mmCIF file of C-alpha atoms and ligand atoms in Angstrom:
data_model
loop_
_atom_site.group_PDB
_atom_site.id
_atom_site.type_symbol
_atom_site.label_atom_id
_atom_site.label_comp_id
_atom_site.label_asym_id
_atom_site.label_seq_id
_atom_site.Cartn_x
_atom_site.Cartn_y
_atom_site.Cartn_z
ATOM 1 C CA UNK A 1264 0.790 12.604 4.142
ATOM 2 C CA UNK A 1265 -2.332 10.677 3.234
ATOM 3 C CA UNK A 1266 -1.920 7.237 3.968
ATOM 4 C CA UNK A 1267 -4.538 5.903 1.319
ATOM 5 C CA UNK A 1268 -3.203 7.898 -1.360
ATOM 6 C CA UNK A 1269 0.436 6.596 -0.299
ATOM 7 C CA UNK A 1270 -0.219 3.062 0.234
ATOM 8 C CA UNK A 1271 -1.838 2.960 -3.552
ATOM 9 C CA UNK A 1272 0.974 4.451 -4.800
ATOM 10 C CA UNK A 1273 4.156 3.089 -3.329
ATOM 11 C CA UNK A 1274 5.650 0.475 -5.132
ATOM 12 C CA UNK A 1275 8.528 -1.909 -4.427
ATOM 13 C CA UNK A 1276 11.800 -0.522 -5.485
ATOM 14 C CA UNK A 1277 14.001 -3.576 -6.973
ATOM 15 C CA UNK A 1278 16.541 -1.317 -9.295
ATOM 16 C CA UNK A 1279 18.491 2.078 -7.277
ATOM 17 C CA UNK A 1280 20.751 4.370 -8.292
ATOM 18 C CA UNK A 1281 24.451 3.909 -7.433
ATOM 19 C CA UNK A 1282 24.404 7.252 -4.721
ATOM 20 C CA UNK A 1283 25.111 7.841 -1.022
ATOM 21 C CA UNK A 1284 22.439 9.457 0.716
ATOM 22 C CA UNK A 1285 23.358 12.353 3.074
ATOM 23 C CA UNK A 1286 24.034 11.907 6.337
ATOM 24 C CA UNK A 1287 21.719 13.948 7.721
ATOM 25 C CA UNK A 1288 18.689 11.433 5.968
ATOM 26 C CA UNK A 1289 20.494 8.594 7.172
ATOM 27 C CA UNK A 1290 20.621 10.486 11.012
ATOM 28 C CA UNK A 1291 16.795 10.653 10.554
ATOM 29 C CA UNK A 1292 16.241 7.304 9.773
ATOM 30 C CA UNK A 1293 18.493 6.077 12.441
ATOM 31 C CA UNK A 1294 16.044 8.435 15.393
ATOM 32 C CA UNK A 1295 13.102 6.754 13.644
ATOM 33 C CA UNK A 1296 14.892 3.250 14.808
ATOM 34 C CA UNK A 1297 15.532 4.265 18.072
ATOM 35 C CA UNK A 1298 11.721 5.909 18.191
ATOM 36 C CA UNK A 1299 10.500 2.265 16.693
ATOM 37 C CA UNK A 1300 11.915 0.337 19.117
ATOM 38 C CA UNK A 1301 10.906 2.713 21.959
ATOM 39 C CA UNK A 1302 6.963 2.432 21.085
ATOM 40 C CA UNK A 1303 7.190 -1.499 20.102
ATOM 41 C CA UNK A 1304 9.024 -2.497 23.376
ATOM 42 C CA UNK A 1305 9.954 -5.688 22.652
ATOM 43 C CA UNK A 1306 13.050 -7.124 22.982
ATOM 44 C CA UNK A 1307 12.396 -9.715 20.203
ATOM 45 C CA UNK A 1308 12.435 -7.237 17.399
ATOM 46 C CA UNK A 1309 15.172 -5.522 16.291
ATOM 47 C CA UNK A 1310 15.838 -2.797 13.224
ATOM 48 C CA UNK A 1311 18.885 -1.268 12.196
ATOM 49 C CA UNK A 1312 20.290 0.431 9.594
ATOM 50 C CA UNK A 1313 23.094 -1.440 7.977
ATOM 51 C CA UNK A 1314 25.730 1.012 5.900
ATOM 52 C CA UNK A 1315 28.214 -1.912 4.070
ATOM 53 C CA UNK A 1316 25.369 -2.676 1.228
ATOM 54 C CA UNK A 1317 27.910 -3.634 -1.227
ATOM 55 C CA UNK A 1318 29.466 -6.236 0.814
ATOM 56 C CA UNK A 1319 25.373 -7.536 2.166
ATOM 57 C CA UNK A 1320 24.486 -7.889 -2.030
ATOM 58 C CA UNK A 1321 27.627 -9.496 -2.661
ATOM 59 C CA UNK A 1322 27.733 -12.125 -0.360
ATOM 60 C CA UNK A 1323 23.509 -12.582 -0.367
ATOM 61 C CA UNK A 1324 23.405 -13.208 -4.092
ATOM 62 C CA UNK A 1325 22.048 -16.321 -5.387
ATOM 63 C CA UNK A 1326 20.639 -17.012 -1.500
ATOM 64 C CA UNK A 1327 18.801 -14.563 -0.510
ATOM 65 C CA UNK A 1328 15.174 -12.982 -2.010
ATOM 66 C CA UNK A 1329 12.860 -15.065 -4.692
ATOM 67 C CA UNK A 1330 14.805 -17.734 -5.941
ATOM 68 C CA UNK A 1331 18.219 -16.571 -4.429
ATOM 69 C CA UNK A 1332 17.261 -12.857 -6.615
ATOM 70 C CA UNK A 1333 19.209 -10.544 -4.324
ATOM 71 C CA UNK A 1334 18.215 -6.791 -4.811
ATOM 72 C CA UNK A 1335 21.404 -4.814 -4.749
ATOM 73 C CA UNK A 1336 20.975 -1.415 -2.938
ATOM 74 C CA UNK A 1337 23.309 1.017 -1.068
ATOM 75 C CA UNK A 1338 21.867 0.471 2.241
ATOM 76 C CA UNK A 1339 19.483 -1.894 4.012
ATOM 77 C CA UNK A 1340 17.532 -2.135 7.117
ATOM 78 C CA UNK A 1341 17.988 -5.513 9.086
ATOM 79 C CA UNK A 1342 14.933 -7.208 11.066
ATOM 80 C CA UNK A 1343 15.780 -9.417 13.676
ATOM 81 C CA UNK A 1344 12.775 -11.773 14.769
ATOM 82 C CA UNK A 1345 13.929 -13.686 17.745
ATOM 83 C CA UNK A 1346 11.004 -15.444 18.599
ATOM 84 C CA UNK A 1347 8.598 -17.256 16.135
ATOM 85 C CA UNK A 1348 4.933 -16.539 17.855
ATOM 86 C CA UNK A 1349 2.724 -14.965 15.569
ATOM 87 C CA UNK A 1350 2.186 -12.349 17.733
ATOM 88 C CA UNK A 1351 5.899 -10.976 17.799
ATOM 89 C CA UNK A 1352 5.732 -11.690 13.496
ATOM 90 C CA UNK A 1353 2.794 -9.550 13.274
ATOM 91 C CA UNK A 1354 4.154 -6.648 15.560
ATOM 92 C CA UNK A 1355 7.703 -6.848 13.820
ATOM 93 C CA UNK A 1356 6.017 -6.436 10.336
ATOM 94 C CA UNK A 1357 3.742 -3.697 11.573
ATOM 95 C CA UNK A 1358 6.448 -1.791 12.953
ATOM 96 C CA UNK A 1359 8.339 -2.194 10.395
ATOM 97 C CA UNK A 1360 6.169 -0.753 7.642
ATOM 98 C CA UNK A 1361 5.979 2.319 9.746
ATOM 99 C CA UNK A 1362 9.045 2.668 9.244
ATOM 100 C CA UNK A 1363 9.377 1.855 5.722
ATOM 101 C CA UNK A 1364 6.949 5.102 5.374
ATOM 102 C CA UNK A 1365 8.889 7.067 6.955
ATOM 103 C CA UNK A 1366 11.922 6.262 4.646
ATOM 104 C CA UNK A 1367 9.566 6.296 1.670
ATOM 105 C CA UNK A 1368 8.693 10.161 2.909
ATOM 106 C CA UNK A 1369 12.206 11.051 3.024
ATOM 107 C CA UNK A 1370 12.195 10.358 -0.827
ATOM 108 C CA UNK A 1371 13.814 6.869 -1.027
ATOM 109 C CA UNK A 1372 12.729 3.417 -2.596
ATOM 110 C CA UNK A 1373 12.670 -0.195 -0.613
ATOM 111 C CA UNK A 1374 11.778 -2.975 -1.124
ATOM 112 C CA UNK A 1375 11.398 -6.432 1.320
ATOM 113 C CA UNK A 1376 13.741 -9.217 1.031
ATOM 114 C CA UNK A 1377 13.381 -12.480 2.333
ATOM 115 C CA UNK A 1378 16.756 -13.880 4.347
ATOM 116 C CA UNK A 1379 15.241 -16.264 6.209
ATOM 117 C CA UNK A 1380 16.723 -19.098 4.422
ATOM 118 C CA UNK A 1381 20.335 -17.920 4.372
ATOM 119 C CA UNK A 1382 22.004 -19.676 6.618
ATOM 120 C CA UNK A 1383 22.967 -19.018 10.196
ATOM 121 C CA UNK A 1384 26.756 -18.993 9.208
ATOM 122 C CA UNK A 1385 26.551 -16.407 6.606
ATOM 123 C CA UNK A 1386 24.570 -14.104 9.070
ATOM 124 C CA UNK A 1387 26.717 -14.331 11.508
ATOM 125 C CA UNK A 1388 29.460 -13.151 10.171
ATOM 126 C CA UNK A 1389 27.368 -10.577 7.893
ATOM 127 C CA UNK A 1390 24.701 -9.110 10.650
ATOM 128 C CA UNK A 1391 26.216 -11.018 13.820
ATOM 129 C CA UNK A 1392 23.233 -12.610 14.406
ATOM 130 C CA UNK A 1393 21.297 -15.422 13.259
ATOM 131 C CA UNK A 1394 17.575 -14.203 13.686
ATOM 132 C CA UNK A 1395 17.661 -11.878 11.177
ATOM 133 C CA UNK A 1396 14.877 -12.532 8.834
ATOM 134 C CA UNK A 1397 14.190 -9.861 6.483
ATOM 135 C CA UNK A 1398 16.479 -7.127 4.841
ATOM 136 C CA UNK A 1399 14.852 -3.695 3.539
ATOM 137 C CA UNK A 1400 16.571 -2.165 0.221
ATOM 138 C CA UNK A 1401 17.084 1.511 0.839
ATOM 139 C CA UNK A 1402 18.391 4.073 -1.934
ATOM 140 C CA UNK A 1403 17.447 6.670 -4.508
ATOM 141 C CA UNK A 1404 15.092 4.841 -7.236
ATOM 142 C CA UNK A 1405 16.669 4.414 -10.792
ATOM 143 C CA UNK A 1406 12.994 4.637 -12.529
ATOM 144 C CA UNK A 1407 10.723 7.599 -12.060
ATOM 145 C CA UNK A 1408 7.414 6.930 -11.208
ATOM 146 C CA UNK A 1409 4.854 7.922 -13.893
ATOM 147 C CA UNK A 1410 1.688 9.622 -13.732
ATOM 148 C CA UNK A 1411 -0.836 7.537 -15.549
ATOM 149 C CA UNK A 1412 -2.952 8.870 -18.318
ATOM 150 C CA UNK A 1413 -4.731 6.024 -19.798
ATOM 151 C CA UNK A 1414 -8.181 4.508 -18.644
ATOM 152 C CA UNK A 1415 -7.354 1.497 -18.734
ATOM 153 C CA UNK A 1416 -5.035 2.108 -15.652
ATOM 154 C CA UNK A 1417 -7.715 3.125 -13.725
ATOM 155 C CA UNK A 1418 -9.680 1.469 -10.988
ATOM 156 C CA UNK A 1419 -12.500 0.958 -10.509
ATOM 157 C CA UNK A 1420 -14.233 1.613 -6.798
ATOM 158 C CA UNK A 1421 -18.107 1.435 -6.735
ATOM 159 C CA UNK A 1422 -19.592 3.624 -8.615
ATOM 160 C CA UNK A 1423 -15.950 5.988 -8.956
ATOM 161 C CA UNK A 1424 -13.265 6.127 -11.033
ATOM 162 C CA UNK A 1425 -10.094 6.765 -9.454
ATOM 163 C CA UNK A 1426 -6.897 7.740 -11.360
ATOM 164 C CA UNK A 1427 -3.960 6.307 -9.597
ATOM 165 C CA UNK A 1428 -0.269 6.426 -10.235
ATOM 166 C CA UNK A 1429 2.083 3.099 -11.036
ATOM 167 C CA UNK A 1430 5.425 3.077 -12.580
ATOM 168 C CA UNK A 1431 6.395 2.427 -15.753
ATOM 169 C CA UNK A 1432 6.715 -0.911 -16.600
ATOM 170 C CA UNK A 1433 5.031 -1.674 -13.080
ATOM 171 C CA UNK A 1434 5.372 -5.923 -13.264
ATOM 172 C CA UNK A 1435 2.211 -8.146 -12.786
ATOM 173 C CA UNK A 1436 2.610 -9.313 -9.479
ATOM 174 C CA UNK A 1437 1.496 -5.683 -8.145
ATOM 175 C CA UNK A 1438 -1.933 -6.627 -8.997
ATOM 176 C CA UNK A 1439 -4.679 -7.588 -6.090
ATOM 177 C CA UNK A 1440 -7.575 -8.827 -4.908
ATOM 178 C CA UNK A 1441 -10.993 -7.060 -5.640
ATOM 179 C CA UNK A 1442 -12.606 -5.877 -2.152
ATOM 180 C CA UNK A 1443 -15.231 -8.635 -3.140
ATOM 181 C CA UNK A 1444 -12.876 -11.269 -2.865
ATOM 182 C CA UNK A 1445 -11.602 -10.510 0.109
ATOM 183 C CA UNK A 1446 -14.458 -8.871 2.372
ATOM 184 C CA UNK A 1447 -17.255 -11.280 2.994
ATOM 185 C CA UNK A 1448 -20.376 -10.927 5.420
ATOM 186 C CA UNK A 1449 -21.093 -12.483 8.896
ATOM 187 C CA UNK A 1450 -19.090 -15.843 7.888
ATOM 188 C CA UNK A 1451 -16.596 -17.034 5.496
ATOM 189 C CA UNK A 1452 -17.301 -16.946 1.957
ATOM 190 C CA UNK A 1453 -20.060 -15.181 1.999
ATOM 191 C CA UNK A 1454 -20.213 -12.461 -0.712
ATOM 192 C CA UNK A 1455 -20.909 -9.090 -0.013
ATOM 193 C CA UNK A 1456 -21.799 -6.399 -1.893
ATOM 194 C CA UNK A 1457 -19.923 -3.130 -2.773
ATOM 195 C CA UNK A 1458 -22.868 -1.386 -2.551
ATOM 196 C CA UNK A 1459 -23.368 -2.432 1.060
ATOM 197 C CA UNK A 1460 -19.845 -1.257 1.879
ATOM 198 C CA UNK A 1461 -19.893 2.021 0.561
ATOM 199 C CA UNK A 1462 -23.577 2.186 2.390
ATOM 200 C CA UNK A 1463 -21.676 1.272 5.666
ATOM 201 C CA UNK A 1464 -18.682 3.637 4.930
ATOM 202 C CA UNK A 1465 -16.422 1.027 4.583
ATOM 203 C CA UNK A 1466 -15.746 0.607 0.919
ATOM 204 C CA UNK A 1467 -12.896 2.717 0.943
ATOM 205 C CA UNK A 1468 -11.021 1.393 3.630
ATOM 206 C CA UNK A 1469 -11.376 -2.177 1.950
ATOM 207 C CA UNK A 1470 -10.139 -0.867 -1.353
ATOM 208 C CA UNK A 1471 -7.087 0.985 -0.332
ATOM 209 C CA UNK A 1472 -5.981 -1.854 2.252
ATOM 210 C CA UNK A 1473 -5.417 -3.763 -1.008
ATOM 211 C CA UNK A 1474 -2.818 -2.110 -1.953
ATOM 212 C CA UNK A 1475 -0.833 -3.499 0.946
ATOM 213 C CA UNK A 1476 2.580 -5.195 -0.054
ATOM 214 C CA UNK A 1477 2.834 -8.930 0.980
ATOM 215 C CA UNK A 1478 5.671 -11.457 -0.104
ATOM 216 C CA UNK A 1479 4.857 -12.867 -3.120
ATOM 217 C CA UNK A 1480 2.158 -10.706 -3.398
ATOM 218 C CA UNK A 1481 0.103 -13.213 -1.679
ATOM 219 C CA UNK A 1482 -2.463 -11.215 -0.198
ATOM 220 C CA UNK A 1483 -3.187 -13.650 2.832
ATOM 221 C CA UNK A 1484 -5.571 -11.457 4.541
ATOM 222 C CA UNK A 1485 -9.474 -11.995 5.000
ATOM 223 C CA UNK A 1486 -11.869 -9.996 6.298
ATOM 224 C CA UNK A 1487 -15.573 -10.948 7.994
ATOM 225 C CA UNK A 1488 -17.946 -7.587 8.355
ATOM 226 C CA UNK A 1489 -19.766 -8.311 11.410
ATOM 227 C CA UNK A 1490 -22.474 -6.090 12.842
ATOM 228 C CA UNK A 1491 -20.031 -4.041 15.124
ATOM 229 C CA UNK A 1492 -16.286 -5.715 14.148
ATOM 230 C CA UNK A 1493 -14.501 -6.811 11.291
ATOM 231 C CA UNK A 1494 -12.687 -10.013 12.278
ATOM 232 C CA UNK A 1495 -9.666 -10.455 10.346
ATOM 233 C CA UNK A 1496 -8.512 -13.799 8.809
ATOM 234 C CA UNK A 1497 -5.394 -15.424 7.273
ATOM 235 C CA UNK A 1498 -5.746 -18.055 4.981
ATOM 236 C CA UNK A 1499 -2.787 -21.083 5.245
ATOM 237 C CA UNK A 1500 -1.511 -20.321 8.615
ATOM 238 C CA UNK A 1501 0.947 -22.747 8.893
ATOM 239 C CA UNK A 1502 2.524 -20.575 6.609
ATOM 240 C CA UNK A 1503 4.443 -17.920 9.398
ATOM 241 C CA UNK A 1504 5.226 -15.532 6.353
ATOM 242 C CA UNK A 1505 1.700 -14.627 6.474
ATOM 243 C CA UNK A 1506 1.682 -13.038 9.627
ATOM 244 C CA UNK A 1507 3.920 -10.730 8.544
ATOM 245 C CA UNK A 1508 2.072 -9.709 5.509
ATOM 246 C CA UNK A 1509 -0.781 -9.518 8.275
ATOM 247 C CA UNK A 1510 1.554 -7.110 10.487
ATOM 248 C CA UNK A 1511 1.750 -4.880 7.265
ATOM 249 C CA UNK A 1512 -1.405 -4.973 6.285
ATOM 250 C CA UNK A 1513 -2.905 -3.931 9.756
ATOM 251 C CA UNK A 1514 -0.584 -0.683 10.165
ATOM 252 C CA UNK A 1515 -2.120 0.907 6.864
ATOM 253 C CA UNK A 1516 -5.493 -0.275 8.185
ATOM 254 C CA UNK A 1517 -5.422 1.502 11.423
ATOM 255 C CA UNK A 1518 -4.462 4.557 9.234
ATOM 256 C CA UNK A 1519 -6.257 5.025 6.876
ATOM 257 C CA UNK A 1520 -9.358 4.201 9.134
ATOM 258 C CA UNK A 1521 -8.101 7.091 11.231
ATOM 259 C CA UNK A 1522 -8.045 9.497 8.195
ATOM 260 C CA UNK A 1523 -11.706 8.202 7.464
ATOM 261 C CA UNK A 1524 -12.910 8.989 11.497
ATOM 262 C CA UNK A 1525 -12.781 5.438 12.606
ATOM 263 C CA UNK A 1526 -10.660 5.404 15.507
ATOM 264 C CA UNK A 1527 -9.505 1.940 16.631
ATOM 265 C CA UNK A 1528 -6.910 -0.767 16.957
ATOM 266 C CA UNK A 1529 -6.710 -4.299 15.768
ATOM 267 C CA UNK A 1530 -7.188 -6.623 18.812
ATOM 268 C CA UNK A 1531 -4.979 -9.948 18.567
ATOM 269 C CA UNK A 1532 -6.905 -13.097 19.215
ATOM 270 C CA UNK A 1533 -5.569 -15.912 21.313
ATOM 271 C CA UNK A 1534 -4.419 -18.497 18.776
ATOM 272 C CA UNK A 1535 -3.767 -22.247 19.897
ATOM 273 C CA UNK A 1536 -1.252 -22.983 17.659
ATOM 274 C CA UNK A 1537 -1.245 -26.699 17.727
ATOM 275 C CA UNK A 1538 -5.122 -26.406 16.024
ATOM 276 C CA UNK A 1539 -3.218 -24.296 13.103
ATOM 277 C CA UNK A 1540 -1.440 -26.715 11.143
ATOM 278 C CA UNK A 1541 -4.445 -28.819 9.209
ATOM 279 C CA UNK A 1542 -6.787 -25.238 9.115
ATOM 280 C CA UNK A 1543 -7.362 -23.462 5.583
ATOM 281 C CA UNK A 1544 -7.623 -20.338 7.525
ATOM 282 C CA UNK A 1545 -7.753 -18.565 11.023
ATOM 283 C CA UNK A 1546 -9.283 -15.799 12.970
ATOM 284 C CA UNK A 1547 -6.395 -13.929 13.922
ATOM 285 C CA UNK A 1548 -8.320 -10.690 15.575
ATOM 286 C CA UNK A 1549 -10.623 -8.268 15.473
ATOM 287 C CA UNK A 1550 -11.704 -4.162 15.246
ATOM 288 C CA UNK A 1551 -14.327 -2.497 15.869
ATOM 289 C CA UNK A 1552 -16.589 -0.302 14.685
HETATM 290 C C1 FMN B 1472 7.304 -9.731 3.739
HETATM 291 C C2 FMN B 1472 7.657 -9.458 2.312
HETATM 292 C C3 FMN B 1472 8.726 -10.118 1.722
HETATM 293 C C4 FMN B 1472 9.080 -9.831 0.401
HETATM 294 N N1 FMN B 1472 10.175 -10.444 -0.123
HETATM 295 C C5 FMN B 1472 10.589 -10.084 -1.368
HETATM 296 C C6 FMN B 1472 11.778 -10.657 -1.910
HETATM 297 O O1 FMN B 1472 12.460 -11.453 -1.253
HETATM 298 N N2 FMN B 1472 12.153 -10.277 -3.153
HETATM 299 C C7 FMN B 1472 11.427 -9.387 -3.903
HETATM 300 O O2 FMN B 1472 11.813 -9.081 -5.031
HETATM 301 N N3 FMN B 1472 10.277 -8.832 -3.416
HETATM 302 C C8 FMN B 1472 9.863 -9.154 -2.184
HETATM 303 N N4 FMN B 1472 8.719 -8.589 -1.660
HETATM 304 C C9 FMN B 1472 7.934 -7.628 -2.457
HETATM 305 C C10 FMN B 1472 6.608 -8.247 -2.956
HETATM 306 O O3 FMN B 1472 6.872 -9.160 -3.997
HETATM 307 C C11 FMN B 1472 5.683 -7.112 -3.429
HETATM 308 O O4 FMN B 1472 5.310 -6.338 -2.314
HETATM 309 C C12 FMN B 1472 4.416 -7.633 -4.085
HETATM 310 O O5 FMN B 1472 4.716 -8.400 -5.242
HETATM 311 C C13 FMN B 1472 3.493 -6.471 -4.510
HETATM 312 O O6 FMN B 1472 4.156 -5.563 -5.381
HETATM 313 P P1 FMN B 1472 4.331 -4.028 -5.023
HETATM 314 O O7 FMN B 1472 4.965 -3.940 -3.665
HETATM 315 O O8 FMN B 1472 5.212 -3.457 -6.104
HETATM 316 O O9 FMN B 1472 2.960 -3.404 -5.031
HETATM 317 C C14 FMN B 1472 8.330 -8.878 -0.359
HETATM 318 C C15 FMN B 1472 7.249 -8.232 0.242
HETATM 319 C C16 FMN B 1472 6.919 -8.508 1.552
HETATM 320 C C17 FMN B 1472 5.796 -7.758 2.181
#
């Protein structure tokens, strides 16, 4: 699998198909759990693979997702968060992404919901525990996923045209950022130039990272291009959802760097977080290159 060419592609699934998947798929995702929580070792973050999705939609609709919007689907994956640093959001998110992908390989649609204002009564008795923040859709998508044919659908990178692939009747909010508007050089705000980034090999990486999924498609991340880092950023900290759109964002980064030959790992920064509340945004860490 190529992780640029995935990332551009995948979509969130809101609409599945009312069908069980074998057991042998859900066996696989279930090892991929147990793997996740192996590598990720802590004891703040936990996935699992919840079968009753009938009874989660039923009693989650009108609370949980945008505006109480539940997304019904025949399974879900369950994130519990137990402790609210942003270094345990961002490493929850990240880890869960990678396994997102490795659902998404096995042929399925998901999609992120938001639970984190249902209340603690309702997830007790649904999840038997209280932390549980977000909920993954899992299931067989009711809508293919259509080749695109027209021009107009393409993007633009540089000095390229690249054909990509969204779904029919793909909805607004899956648009992003340019890489201009969210790269800048040496310090914030300063504009930098595509032409500099495909000159410093990094154009690519910038554009595909785009494509990263992020609750309402926010797109919270900033990057500075330093002479031998890029420091990422988050704009409205005090907003914790961010992190995890951070935590997602970083695991396709380190990828798809890797498939380009840059080897390396996002560093996490020391935050204070009393300074966070009044900032517009924050370093939050740093790779280099
Ligand atoms: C952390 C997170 C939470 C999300 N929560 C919801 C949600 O509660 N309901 C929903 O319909 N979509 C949710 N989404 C999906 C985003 O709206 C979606 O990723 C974004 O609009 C970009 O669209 P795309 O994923 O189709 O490219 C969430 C995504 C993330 C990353």
């Amino acid at each position: 699998m190529r992780y640029n060419k995935f990332l551009k592609e995948r979509i969130s699934v809101r609409e599945y198909k009312d069908k069980k998947i074998d057991d042998n798929l859900k066996e696989n995702i279930k090892e991929n759990i147990n793997l996740i929580h192996k590598k990720c070792r802590d004891n703040n973050i936990k996935l699992s693979f919840l079968e009753d999705g009938n009874k989660i939609y039923e009693k989650l609709e009108g609370k949980a997702g945008y505006s109480g919007v539940m997304i019904k689907s025949p399974y879900y994956i369950g994130l519990e968060i137990k402790e609210k640093d942003y270094k345990t959001l961002i490493s929850s998110a990240y880890f869960t992404e990678s396994l997102i992908t490795e659902i998404e390989n096995l042929g399925l649609g998901t999609c992120w919901i938001d639970v984190n204002d249902v209340s603690d009564e309702i997830k007790k008795e649904l999840f038997s525990s209280i932390h549980l923040k977000y909920l993954i859709s899992i299931g067989y998508p009711k809508h293919k996923i259509k080749q695109m044919d027209s021009p107009k659908e393409f993007d633009y990178l540089g000095k390229r045209w690249i054909v990509g692939k969204r779904p029919a009747g793909s909805s607004p909010t899956s648009s992003r950022l340019s890489v201009e508007e969210i790269v800048y050089k040496e310090k914030w705000g300063n504009k930098i130039g595509t032409n500099e980034l495909e000159n410093r090999g990094l154009l690519d990486l910038f554009y595909y990272v785009r494509y990263t999924p992020s609750h309402l498609n926010k797109q919270p991340w900033r990057f500075i291009l330093e002479n031998n880092k890029i420091v990422l950023n988050t704009i409205e900290p005090k907003d914790k959802k961010n992190f995890i759109d951070l935590g997602i964002m970083m695991y396709y980064f380190e990828n798809i760097a890797k498939e380009m030959g840059i080897t390396g790992n996002w560093k996490l920064l020391d935050i204070n977080s009393e300074n966070v509340e009044d900032k517009d945004y924050i370093a939050i860490g740093e790779f280099k290159i």
